[in-house]
Short mmCIF file of C-alpha atoms in Angstrom, two decimals:
data_model
loop_
_atom_site.label_atom_id
_atom_site.label_comp_id
_atom_site.label_asym_id
_atom_site.label_seq_id
_atom_site.Cartn_x
_atom_site.Cartn_y
_atom_site.Cartn_z
CA UNK V 1 7.73 7.66 21.20
CA UNK V 2 7.70 10.62 19.60
CA UNK V 3 5.48 13.99 21.70
CA UNK V 4 2.67 15.35 20.42
CA UNK V 5 4.25 18.64 19.01
CA UNK V 6 1.88 20.25 16.27
CA UNK V 7 -0.66 20.79 18.88
CA UNK V 8 1.56 23.61 20.57
CA UNK V 9 2.97 25.55 18.30
CA UNK V 10 0.69 28.43 16.29
CA UNK V 11 -1.87 27.20 13.45
CA UNK V 12 -0.08 29.35 11.07
CA UNK V 13 2.87 29.35 11.61
CA UNK V 14 2.47 25.59 11.28
CA UNK V 15 0.11 26.89 7.84
CA UNK V 16 3.58 28.91 7.11
CA UNK V 17 6.67 25.88 7.18
CA UNK V 18 4.28 24.11 5.74
CA UNK V 19 4.36 26.65 2.63
CA UNK V 20 8.16 27.00 2.82
CA UNK V 21 9.13 23.48 2.58
CA UNK V 22 6.22 22.26 0.13
CA UNK V 23 7.96 24.88 -2.28
CA UNK V 24 11.25 23.71 -1.52
CA UNK V 25 9.51 20.00 -2.64
CA UNK V 26 8.31 20.92 -6.12
CA UNK V 27 8.46 17.82 -7.75
CA UNK V 28 10.59 17.38 -10.83
CA UNK V 29 9.01 14.10 -12.08
CA UNK V 30 6.28 15.27 -14.81
CA UNK V 31 3.13 13.63 -12.21
CA UNK V 32 3.28 11.57 -9.28
CA UNK V 33 0.63 8.92 -9.86
CA UNK V 34 -2.16 7.76 -6.96
CA UNK V 35 -4.56 4.68 -7.52
CA UNK V 36 -7.91 5.23 -7.31
CA UNK V 37 -11.05 3.03 -7.74
CA UNK V 38 -8.50 1.85 -10.20
CA UNK V 39 -7.61 4.72 -12.30
CA UNK V 40 -4.83 6.29 -12.31
CA UNK V 41 -5.06 9.75 -11.74
CA UNK V 42 -1.34 11.95 -12.15
CA UNK V 43 -1.22 15.67 -10.54
CA UNK V 44 0.33 18.05 -12.75
CA UNK V 45 4.12 18.20 -12.58
CA UNK V 46 4.45 21.04 -9.49
CA UNK V 47 1.78 19.24 -7.08
CA UNK V 48 3.55 19.18 -2.98
CA UNK V 49 4.18 15.92 -2.92
CA UNK V 50 3.82 15.93 1.15
CA UNK V 51 0.71 16.92 3.49
CA UNK V 52 -0.31 17.44 6.84
CA UNK V 53 -1.22 14.25 8.72
CA UNK V 54 -3.40 13.65 10.95
CA UNK V 55 -2.46 11.38 13.86
CA UNK V 56 -4.68 8.66 13.49
CA UNK V 57 -6.71 7.74 16.02
CA UNK V 58 -7.78 4.51 17.98
CA UNK V 59 -11.18 5.36 19.48
CA UNK V 60 -12.34 3.31 16.39
CA UNK V 61 -14.65 -0.21 17.06
CA UNK V 62 -13.06 -2.94 18.50
CA UNK V 63 -13.57 -6.40 15.33
CA UNK V 64 -16.03 -7.28 17.19
CA UNK V 65 -14.81 -11.30 16.48
CA UNK V 66 -11.48 -12.89 15.86
CA UNK V 67 -12.05 -15.25 13.45
CA UNK V 68 -10.46 -14.21 9.72
CA UNK V 69 -12.08 -17.17 7.49
CA UNK V 70 -11.02 -15.91 3.96
CA UNK V 71 -13.52 -18.23 2.28
CA UNK V 72 -11.71 -21.38 0.00
CA UNK V 73 -8.38 -20.11 -1.13
CA UNK V 74 -5.96 -22.21 -3.51
CA UNK V 75 -1.76 -22.35 -3.03
CA UNK V 76 -0.69 -20.16 -5.99
CA UNK V 77 2.89 -21.67 -7.17
CA UNK V 78 5.33 -23.65 -4.96
CA UNK V 79 5.86 -23.07 -1.54
CA UNK V 80 9.01 -21.07 -0.30
CA UNK V 81 11.92 -22.41 1.33
CA UNK V 82 15.69 -21.65 2.73
CA UNK V 83 19.53 -21.85 1.85
CA UNK V 84 22.13 -22.61 4.97
CA UNK V 85 24.13 -20.25 5.31
CA UNK V 86 27.40 -20.93 3.22
CA UNK V 87 29.46 -19.81 6.61
CA UNK V 88 27.84 -21.00 9.42
CA UNK V 89 30.92 -20.48 11.52
CA UNK V 90 30.96 -16.10 10.83
CA UNK V 91 29.26 -14.00 12.89
CA UNK V 92 25.41 -13.47 12.45
CA UNK V 93 24.67 -9.72 12.39
CA UNK V 94 21.45 -11.48 14.50
CA UNK V 95 22.42 -12.54 18.19
CA UNK V 96 24.54 -14.41 19.71
CA UNK V 97 24.09 -16.89 22.70
CA UNK V 98 27.09 -15.59 23.98
CA UNK V 99 26.27 -11.06 23.59
CA UNK V 100 22.70 -12.74 24.44
CA UNK V 101 24.12 -13.47 28.85
CA UNK V 102 23.87 -10.83 29.87
CA UNK V 103 19.55 -10.41 29.03
CA UNK V 104 19.34 -14.00 29.71
CA UNK V 105 20.36 -12.76 33.96
CA UNK V 106 16.19 -13.47 34.49
CA UNK V 107 15.51 -15.64 32.64
CA UNK V 108 15.31 -16.60 28.49
CA UNK V 109 11.75 -15.63 28.24
CA UNK V 110 9.99 -18.02 30.19
CA UNK V 111 6.60 -17.11 30.46
CA UNK V 112 5.77 -15.13 28.58
CA UNK V 113 3.72 -15.28 25.27
CA UNK V 114 4.22 -13.54 22.08
CA UNK V 115 2.40 -13.82 18.91
CA UNK V 116 3.46 -13.62 15.63
CA UNK V 117 1.21 -12.27 13.63
CA UNK V 118 2.49 -12.78 9.70
CA UNK V 119 2.14 -15.78 6.95
CA UNK V 120 2.34 -18.86 9.78
CA UNK V 121 4.55 -19.90 11.84
CA UNK V 122 6.37 -24.28 11.34
CA UNK V 123 7.50 -25.08 14.41
CA UNK V 124 10.29 -27.71 14.12
CA UNK V 125 13.09 -28.56 16.76
CA UNK V 126 14.70 -24.56 16.95
CA UNK V 127 10.75 -23.27 17.06
CA UNK V 128 9.41 -26.33 20.38
CA UNK V 129 6.89 -24.07 21.60
CA UNK V 130 4.10 -22.68 18.56
CA UNK V 131 0.83 -22.98 19.72
CA UNK V 132 -1.46 -21.31 16.27
CA UNK V 133 -4.04 -18.97 17.61
CA UNK V 134 -5.93 -18.32 14.17
CA UNK V 135 -5.73 -18.35 9.95
CA UNK V 136 -7.45 -17.24 6.97
CA UNK V 137 -7.24 -21.01 5.40
CA UNK V 138 -10.24 -22.53 6.71
CA UNK V 139 -10.22 -25.62 9.10
CA UNK V 140 -6.51 -24.39 9.88
CA UNK V 141 -4.99 -23.18 12.79
CA UNK V 142 -1.78 -20.64 12.57
CA UNK V 143 1.59 -23.36 12.90
CA UNK V 144 1.12 -23.27 8.48
CA UNK V 145 3.34 -21.64 6.57
CA UNK V 146 3.72 -21.49 2.38
CA UNK V 147 5.52 -18.49 2.69
CA UNK V 148 8.25 -19.41 5.14
CA UNK V 149 8.84 -14.98 6.15
CA UNK V 150 6.70 -16.12 9.61
CA UNK V 151 8.82 -18.68 10.43
CA UNK V 152 12.15 -16.78 10.24
CA UNK V 153 10.45 -13.98 12.02
CA UNK V 154 8.88 -16.56 14.78
CA UNK V 155 13.15 -17.65 14.61
CA UNK V 156 14.70 -14.17 14.87
CA UNK V 157 12.26 -14.03 18.14
CA UNK V 158 12.60 -17.30 20.37
CA UNK V 159 14.22 -19.74 17.70
CA UNK V 160 16.46 -21.77 19.85
CA UNK V 161 20.83 -21.69 19.97
CA UNK V 162 22.10 -24.33 17.16
CA UNK V 163 25.10 -25.73 17.19
CA UNK V 164 27.40 -22.13 15.95
CA UNK V 165 26.15 -20.71 18.78
CA UNK V 166 23.25 -18.72 16.98
CA UNK V 167 20.50 -17.68 18.94
CA UNK V 168 16.71 -16.28 18.98
CA UNK V 169 16.81 -13.30 21.53
CA UNK V 170 13.89 -14.42 23.72
CA UNK V 171 14.34 -18.85 22.73
CA UNK V 172 12.04 -18.99 26.48
CA UNK V 173 8.64 -17.98 24.91
CA UNK V 174 6.09 -19.56 24.03
CA UNK V 175 4.55 -18.22 19.94
CA UNK V 176 1.09 -17.69 19.35
CA UNK V 177 1.12 -18.07 15.56
CA UNK V 178 -2.45 -16.55 13.43
CA UNK V 179 -1.73 -16.52 9.65
CA UNK V 180 -3.04 -13.13 8.71
CA UNK V 181 -1.51 -12.53 5.38
CA UNK V 182 -0.01 -15.04 2.35
CA UNK V 183 1.38 -13.79 -0.30
CA UNK V 184 0.96 -17.83 -2.36
CA UNK V 185 -2.51 -18.56 -1.04
CA UNK V 186 -4.89 -17.36 -3.79
CA UNK V 187 -8.59 -16.53 -2.93
CA UNK V 188 -11.32 -18.44 -4.66
CA UNK V 189 -13.55 -16.43 -4.59
CA UNK V 190 -14.95 -12.88 -2.84
CA UNK V 191 -14.42 -12.92 0.84
CA UNK V 192 -16.64 -11.18 3.27
CA UNK V 193 -13.99 -8.34 3.38
CA UNK V 194 -14.76 -8.11 -0.26
CA UNK V 195 -12.88 -8.86 -3.73
CA UNK V 196 -9.89 -9.51 -3.78
CA UNK V 197 -8.13 -8.51 -5.99
CA UNK V 198 -4.47 -9.80 -8.21
CA UNK V 199 -1.59 -12.29 -5.66
CA UNK V 200 -2.73 -12.49 -2.32
CA UNK V 201 -4.65 -12.79 0.67
CA UNK V 202 -4.44 -10.59 4.32
CA UNK V 203 -6.51 -7.40 4.73
CA UNK V 204 -6.09 -4.35 6.80
CA UNK V 205 -9.57 -5.77 8.41
CA UNK V 206 -7.91 -8.97 9.34
CA UNK V 207 -4.94 -8.07 10.25
CA UNK V 208 -7.43 -6.18 13.30
CA UNK V 209 -8.97 -9.81 13.78
CA UNK V 210 -5.61 -11.22 14.62
CA UNK V 211 -4.55 -8.38 16.96
CA UNK V 212 -7.49 -9.57 19.06
CA UNK V 213 -7.26 -12.80 18.47
CA UNK V 214 -4.18 -12.85 19.79
CA UNK V 215 -4.59 -11.00 22.97
CA UNK V 216 -7.66 -13.15 23.28
CA UNK V 217 -4.80 -16.50 23.42
CA UNK V 218 -3.29 -14.66 26.40
CA UNK V 219 -0.35 -13.02 23.72
CA UNK V 220 1.06 -10.18 26.61
CA UNK V 221 2.85 -8.63 22.97
CA UNK V 222 2.32 -9.11 19.69
CA UNK V 223 4.86 -9.03 16.86
CA UNK V 224 3.17 -7.45 13.17
CA UNK V 225 5.68 -7.25 10.77
CA UNK V 226 3.51 -6.59 7.96
CA UNK V 227 2.63 -3.00 7.40
CA UNK V 228 0.25 -1.11 4.74
CA UNK V 229 1.56 2.20 2.93
CA UNK V 230 -0.04 4.69 1.25
CA UNK V 231 0.91 8.25 0.04
CA UNK V 232 0.39 10.73 2.53
CA UNK V 233 -2.79 12.96 2.09
CA UNK V 234 -5.27 9.83 1.68
CA UNK V 235 -7.59 8.66 3.33
CA UNK V 236 -7.11 5.76 5.29
CA UNK V 237 -9.79 4.19 6.23
CA UNK V 238 -8.46 1.74 9.32
CA UNK V 239 -10.31 2.78 12.01
CA UNK V 240 -11.65 -1.08 13.23
CA UNK V 241 -7.39 -1.16 13.26
CA UNK V 242 -7.00 1.53 15.65
CA UNK V 243 -8.97 0.56 18.28
CA UNK V 244 -7.88 -3.06 17.87
CA UNK V 245 -4.79 -1.18 18.66
CA UNK V 246 -6.21 0.29 21.82
CA UNK V 247 -8.09 -3.28 22.13
CA UNK V 248 -4.13 -4.47 22.85
CA UNK V 249 -2.16 -1.94 23.52
CA UNK V 250 -3.98 -0.57 26.33
CA UNK V 251 -7.41 -2.18 27.67
CA UNK V 252 -4.79 -5.22 27.79
CA UNK V 253 -2.06 -4.12 28.15
CA UNK V 254 -0.37 -5.47 25.90
CA UNK V 255 3.11 -4.64 24.04
CA UNK V 256 2.58 -3.99 19.97
CA UNK V 257 5.64 -4.04 17.83
CA UNK V 258 5.44 -3.63 14.19
CA UNK V 259 8.01 -2.87 11.55
CA UNK V 260 7.75 0.31 10.14
CA UNK V 261 8.32 -1.08 6.51
CA UNK V 262 10.96 -1.05 3.39
CA UNK V 263 10.82 1.58 0.62
CA UNK V 264 10.67 -0.18 -2.50
CA UNK V 265 7.61 -2.33 -2.44
CA UNK V 266 4.34 -0.77 -1.72
CA UNK V 267 5.59 2.47 0.57
CA UNK V 268 6.97 4.18 -2.79
CA UNK V 269 8.56 7.80 -1.11
CA UNK V 270 11.16 7.77 2.05
CA UNK V 271 9.97 10.00 4.44
CA UNK V 272 12.53 12.87 5.38
CA UNK V 273 15.01 12.06 7.66
CA UNK V 274 14.28 14.23 10.79
CA UNK V 275 12.40 17.65 11.32
CA UNK V 276 13.31 20.16 10.53
CA UNK V 277 14.49 22.05 13.12
CA UNK V 278 13.92 26.02 11.02
CA UNK V 279 11.01 25.72 12.30
CA UNK V 280 9.92 25.18 16.00
CA UNK V 281 8.36 22.92 17.74
CA UNK V 282 8.28 20.90 14.04
CA UNK V 283 7.82 17.12 14.82
CA UNK V 284 8.18 16.11 11.26
CA UNK V 285 4.53 14.92 10.74
CA UNK V 286 3.62 17.83 8.33
CA UNK V 287 7.03 16.92 5.55
CA UNK V 288 5.57 13.08 5.79
CA UNK V 289 5.57 11.59 1.98
CA UNK V 290 4.05 7.85 2.74
CA UNK V 291 2.08 6.44 5.94
CA UNK V 292 1.75 3.48 6.80
CA UNK V 293 0.22 1.64 9.23
CA UNK V 294 0.08 0.02 11.80
CA UNK V 295 3.66 1.66 12.21
CA UNK V 296 1.86 5.12 13.02
CA UNK V 297 -0.29 4.45 15.21
CA UNK V 298 2.63 6.35 17.90
CA UNK V 299 2.89 5.68 21.49
CA UNK V 300 0.56 3.00 21.29
CA UNK V 301 2.68 1.18 18.94
CA UNK V 302 6.73 0.16 19.27
CA UNK V 303 8.34 0.99 14.87
CA UNK V 304 10.96 -0.62 14.34
CA UNK V 305 13.42 0.53 11.78
CA UNK V 306 16.13 -1.28 10.51
CA UNK V 307 19.86 -0.82 10.72
CA UNK V 308 22.87 -2.57 9.30
CA UNK V 309 25.28 -4.60 12.15
CA UNK V 310 27.63 -1.07 12.30
CA UNK V 311 25.06 0.80 13.68
CA UNK V 312 23.94 3.01 10.16
CA UNK V 313 20.18 3.34 9.32
CA UNK V 314 19.29 1.00 5.74
CA UNK V 315 18.15 2.90 3.12
CA UNK V 316 15.54 0.92 2.59
CA UNK V 317 14.19 1.63 5.85
CA UNK V 318 11.54 3.55 5.34
CA UNK V 319 11.81 6.24 8.31
CA UNK V 320 8.50 8.38 9.98
CA UNK V 321 8.06 10.70 13.51
CA UNK V 322 6.25 6.89 14.47
CA UNK V 323 9.52 5.28 13.94
CA UNK V 324 10.30 5.02 17.61
CA UNK V 325 13.80 3.02 18.17
CA UNK V 326 15.63 0.51 15.34
CA UNK V 327 17.92 -3.04 15.39
CA UNK V 328 19.39 -4.96 13.47
CA UNK V 329 17.40 -5.76 9.34
CA UNK V 330 20.72 -6.91 7.37
CA UNK V 331 22.60 -9.89 7.12
CA UNK V 332 20.44 -11.55 8.96
CA UNK V 333 20.03 -15.02 10.27
CA UNK V 334 16.97 -17.77 10.84
CA UNK V 335 16.03 -21.16 11.66
CA UNK V 336 15.09 -22.63 8.40
CA UNK V 337 11.82 -22.63 6.80
CA UNK V 338 10.58 -26.28 8.36
CA UNK V 339 11.87 -24.45 12.10
CA UNK V 340 14.81 -26.54 12.15
CA UNK V 341 18.39 -25.94 10.82
CA UNK V 342 19.51 -22.12 10.21
CA UNK V 343 19.20 -20.44 7.11
CA UNK V 344 20.18 -16.47 5.79
CA UNK V 345 18.84 -17.20 2.58
CA UNK V 346 14.71 -17.67 0.63
CA UNK V 347 14.19 -19.83 -1.96
CA UNK V 348 11.70 -18.75 -4.21
CA UNK V 349 10.06 -21.33 -6.29
CA UNK V 350 11.61 -20.16 -9.18
CA UNK V 351 15.41 -21.47 -7.76
CA UNK V 352 15.95 -16.99 -6.72
CA UNK V 353 17.36 -16.40 -3.65
CA UNK V 354 17.34 -13.52 -1.13
CA UNK V 355 19.10 -12.44 1.60
CA UNK V 356 17.34 -12.28 5.09
CA UNK V 357 17.10 -8.57 5.26
CA UNK V 358 14.27 -5.58 5.78
CA UNK V 359 12.36 -4.49 9.21
CA UNK V 360 10.00 -7.04 9.36
CA UNK V 361 13.32 -9.47 10.63
CA UNK V 362 14.46 -6.05 13.08
CA UNK V 363 10.45 -6.05 14.44
CA UNK V 364 11.07 -9.77 16.07
CA UNK V 365 13.97 -8.34 17.84
CA UNK V 366 12.10 -6.20 19.50
CA UNK V 367 9.26 -8.12 20.56
CA UNK V 368 12.15 -10.24 22.22
CA UNK V 369 13.64 -8.00 24.01
CA UNK V 370 10.47 -6.95 25.13
CA UNK V 371 9.26 -10.24 26.38
CA UNK V 372 13.00 -10.33 28.34
CA UNK V 373 12.12 -6.66 30.37
CA UNK V 374 8.56 -9.06 31.13
CA UNK V 375 10.05 -11.54 32.36
CA UNK V 376 12.87 -9.39 33.99
CA UNK V 377 10.05 -6.87 35.29
CA UNK V 378 6.61 -8.15 35.97
CA UNK V 379 5.46 -4.93 37.53
CA UNK V 380 6.10 -2.74 34.64
CA UNK V 381 3.18 -1.53 32.35
CA UNK V 382 2.87 -1.90 28.56
CA UNK V 383 3.23 1.92 27.84
CA UNK V 384 6.78 1.23 30.68
CA UNK V 385 8.52 -1.70 28.90
CA UNK V 386 8.56 0.46 24.97
CA UNK V 387 9.65 3.65 27.24
CA UNK V 388 12.37 0.94 29.16
CA UNK V 389 13.17 0.08 26.02
CA UNK V 390 13.47 3.77 23.90
CA UNK V 391 15.32 4.66 27.08
CA UNK V 392 18.17 2.13 26.99
CA UNK V 393 18.24 2.05 23.13
CA UNK V 394 21.86 3.49 22.31
CA UNK V 395 20.66 6.53 20.65
CA UNK V 396 22.06 7.77 16.91
CA UNK V 397 25.42 10.68 17.15
CA UNK V 398 23.34 13.18 15.94
CA UNK V 399 20.24 12.64 18.43
CA UNK V 400 16.46 11.17 17.74
CA UNK V 401 16.03 11.21 14.14
CA UNK V 402 13.04 9.47 12.12
CA UNK V 403 15.58 6.74 10.70
CA UNK V 404 15.99 4.77 14.31
CA UNK V 405 13.67 7.06 16.68
CA UNK V 406 16.24 6.85 19.74
CA UNK V 407 18.49 5.14 18.64
CA UNK V 408 19.24 1.13 18.28
CA UNK V 409 17.65 -1.62 20.42
CA UNK V 410 20.50 -2.85 22.82
CA UNK V 411 19.03 -6.26 24.60
CA UNK V 412 20.01 -5.95 27.77
CA UNK V 413 20.60 -2.65 29.03
CA UNK V 414 16.62 -2.96 28.16
CA UNK V 415 16.69 -6.01 30.66
CA UNK V 416 19.54 -4.36 33.19
CA UNK V 417 18.55 -0.80 32.81
CA UNK V 418 22.05 0.12 32.64
CA UNK V 419 24.14 1.27 29.53
CA UNK V 420 27.18 -0.99 28.46
CA UNK V 421 29.87 1.26 28.16
CA UNK V 422 31.68 1.67 25.48
CA UNK V 423 28.89 1.00 22.74
CA UNK V 424 29.23 2.79 19.81
CA UNK V 425 26.53 5.55 19.25
CA UNK V 426 25.46 4.20 16.03
CA UNK V 427 26.88 6.35 12.85
CA UNK V 428 24.31 8.90 10.10
CA UNK V 429 25.83 7.22 7.54
CA UNK V 430 22.87 5.17 5.46
CA UNK V 431 23.92 2.39 3.50
CA UNK V 432 21.67 1.39 -0.08
CA UNK V 433 19.14 -0.90 0.10
CA UNK V 434 20.05 -4.53 -1.98
CA UNK V 435 19.61 -4.80 -5.55
CA UNK V 436 16.78 -6.00 -6.62
CA UNK V 437 15.85 -10.17 -7.31
CA UNK V 438 14.48 -9.73 -11.01
CA UNK V 439 12.15 -12.17 -9.27
CA UNK V 440 9.44 -14.98 -11.91
CA UNK V 441 9.51 -14.16 -15.22
CA UNK V 442 6.84 -11.38 -16.12
CA UNK V 443 7.25 -10.10 -12.54
CA UNK V 444 5.75 -6.66 -12.21
CA UNK V 445 8.07 -3.83 -10.87
CA UNK V 446 5.99 -3.90 -7.84
CA UNK V 447 2.86 -1.90 -7.11
CA UNK V 448 4.21 1.03 -4.71
CA UNK V 449 1.17 2.76 -6.13
CA UNK V 450 -2.59 3.07 -3.42
CA UNK V 451 -5.94 3.17 -3.54
CA UNK V 452 -7.04 6.38 -2.11
CA UNK V 453 -10.05 6.84 0.10
CA UNK V 454 -9.57 3.37 0.90
CA UNK V 455 -11.84 0.83 2.80
CA UNK V 456 -10.39 -1.05 5.30
CA UNK V 457 -11.39 -4.29 4.77
CA UNK V 458 -10.51 -3.92 0.82
CA UNK V 459 -6.73 -2.79 1.61
CA UNK V 460 -4.66 -5.73 1.85
CA UNK V 461 -0.79 -5.92 3.60
CA UNK V 462 2.47 -5.47 2.27
CA UNK V 463 4.55 -8.42 4.31
CA UNK V 464 7.33 -5.93 5.84
CA UNK V 465 9.45 -8.94 3.50
CA UNK V 466 13.14 -9.88 2.35
CA UNK V 467 14.67 -6.79 0.25
CA UNK V 468 15.27 -7.40 -3.38
CA UNK V 469 11.32 -8.86 -4.20
CA UNK V 470 9.17 -8.01 -6.29
CA UNK V 471 4.88 -8.45 -6.03
CA UNK V 472 3.46 -11.50 -8.61
CA UNK V 473 0.54 -8.73 -9.94
CA UNK V 474 -0.94 -5.74 -10.18
CA UNK V 475 -5.04 -4.40 -7.91
CA UNK V 476 -6.84 -2.40 -8.56
CA UNK V 477 -8.07 -1.45 -5.61
CA UNK V 478 -5.47 -3.47 -2.87
CA UNK V 479 -2.32 -2.65 -2.48
CA UNK V 480 0.06 -5.40 -3.06
CA UNK V 481 0.97 -8.17 -0.70
CA UNK V 482 5.24 -9.15 -1.67
CA UNK V 483 7.13 -11.39 -2.62
#
């Protein structure tokens, strides 16, 4: 978690620093586009791309209910499937049971309840402990997943050990599944949260209600591998989401873990790698180009960036002063789409394959670690669990930054409280994102522009999903749901 540094900095000093940085960041392109009420507006060339960002508040209203019914929905195309690894004996970037043995000295998460707020979870032989607690589809409970995304997230978190030794971080936990979004479902008619324009369902409003549903279902840890992004300077009306986060993190002592987001989906502009060292007390909030919610709820949400197998920051991982830690996010393995077997690719309806990479899959690595810490140290509060995970992370050679925060999470050290000898500091060299998948015929390039002065209910979430995936349509006044 970052410290609230700018409050102690003189106002005139902050303004002068912002002006100096804005001059250095003057846009080289002719215009920067945003969408306001469905109309494409252009900022004149030379307009600074960043602006001072006011930190989000958790003082908003708590959602009055946890119902997610979005009205009649239809399936728009086949469900996604997964592909098995070509070489199941090759060491995966994600965890093996042998590596986790020391983290399991107190158990594998038994007795812990972890909510996965996502596209649903398909129970199966490797995900035997899944119960539903909410669904945007009328009459369903969250234990179905046509996107495969939520099931893969749950597999990284809690998949039981397979024949190759691959395992989820905390295979003993109970998963509470809430399907609050989907990119393959379509609304038949406008729902209570406003019209659905284009593809997909799921908004910040349904996310807020999902958080309440997760808390009310008894979750001690919540994983959110979804994000809504807007350019800095845009009014992000997510007050109810802030209230839901307070309901979880403060009122009910729940550890809330969120993915940082992937650049190139709706999160179009990468943020600077660190604060300006030439400005005393600078914490980087004045340099933000892209805001990501719920990731930006610093001090109440544990936000997770992505690294490769060697700990190098992933270029696609959205940076920000709110990034707390990082975890593996490239070339991962999980369970299959049916909750069985093993997979390392998702197969779209047109047959195209996308590797399991992205901050979506870094977040459950950390959520599983939080569950292990809560099992081993039941007296710790949610804030203390977060502090322990941050304090035992492997820091970058250059110290705290906005790519991996305090460092790469070490589940063994988080549980035992002892940093293991010989663990190298993560590299500061970023790795490139995989080449983009062409997507289905006629697919758009991904609408990475966002609405200005956006209403909470009309704003859709991006599933922080597989790198290289593409959006299948445009929104007028809401974010896209990535494939």
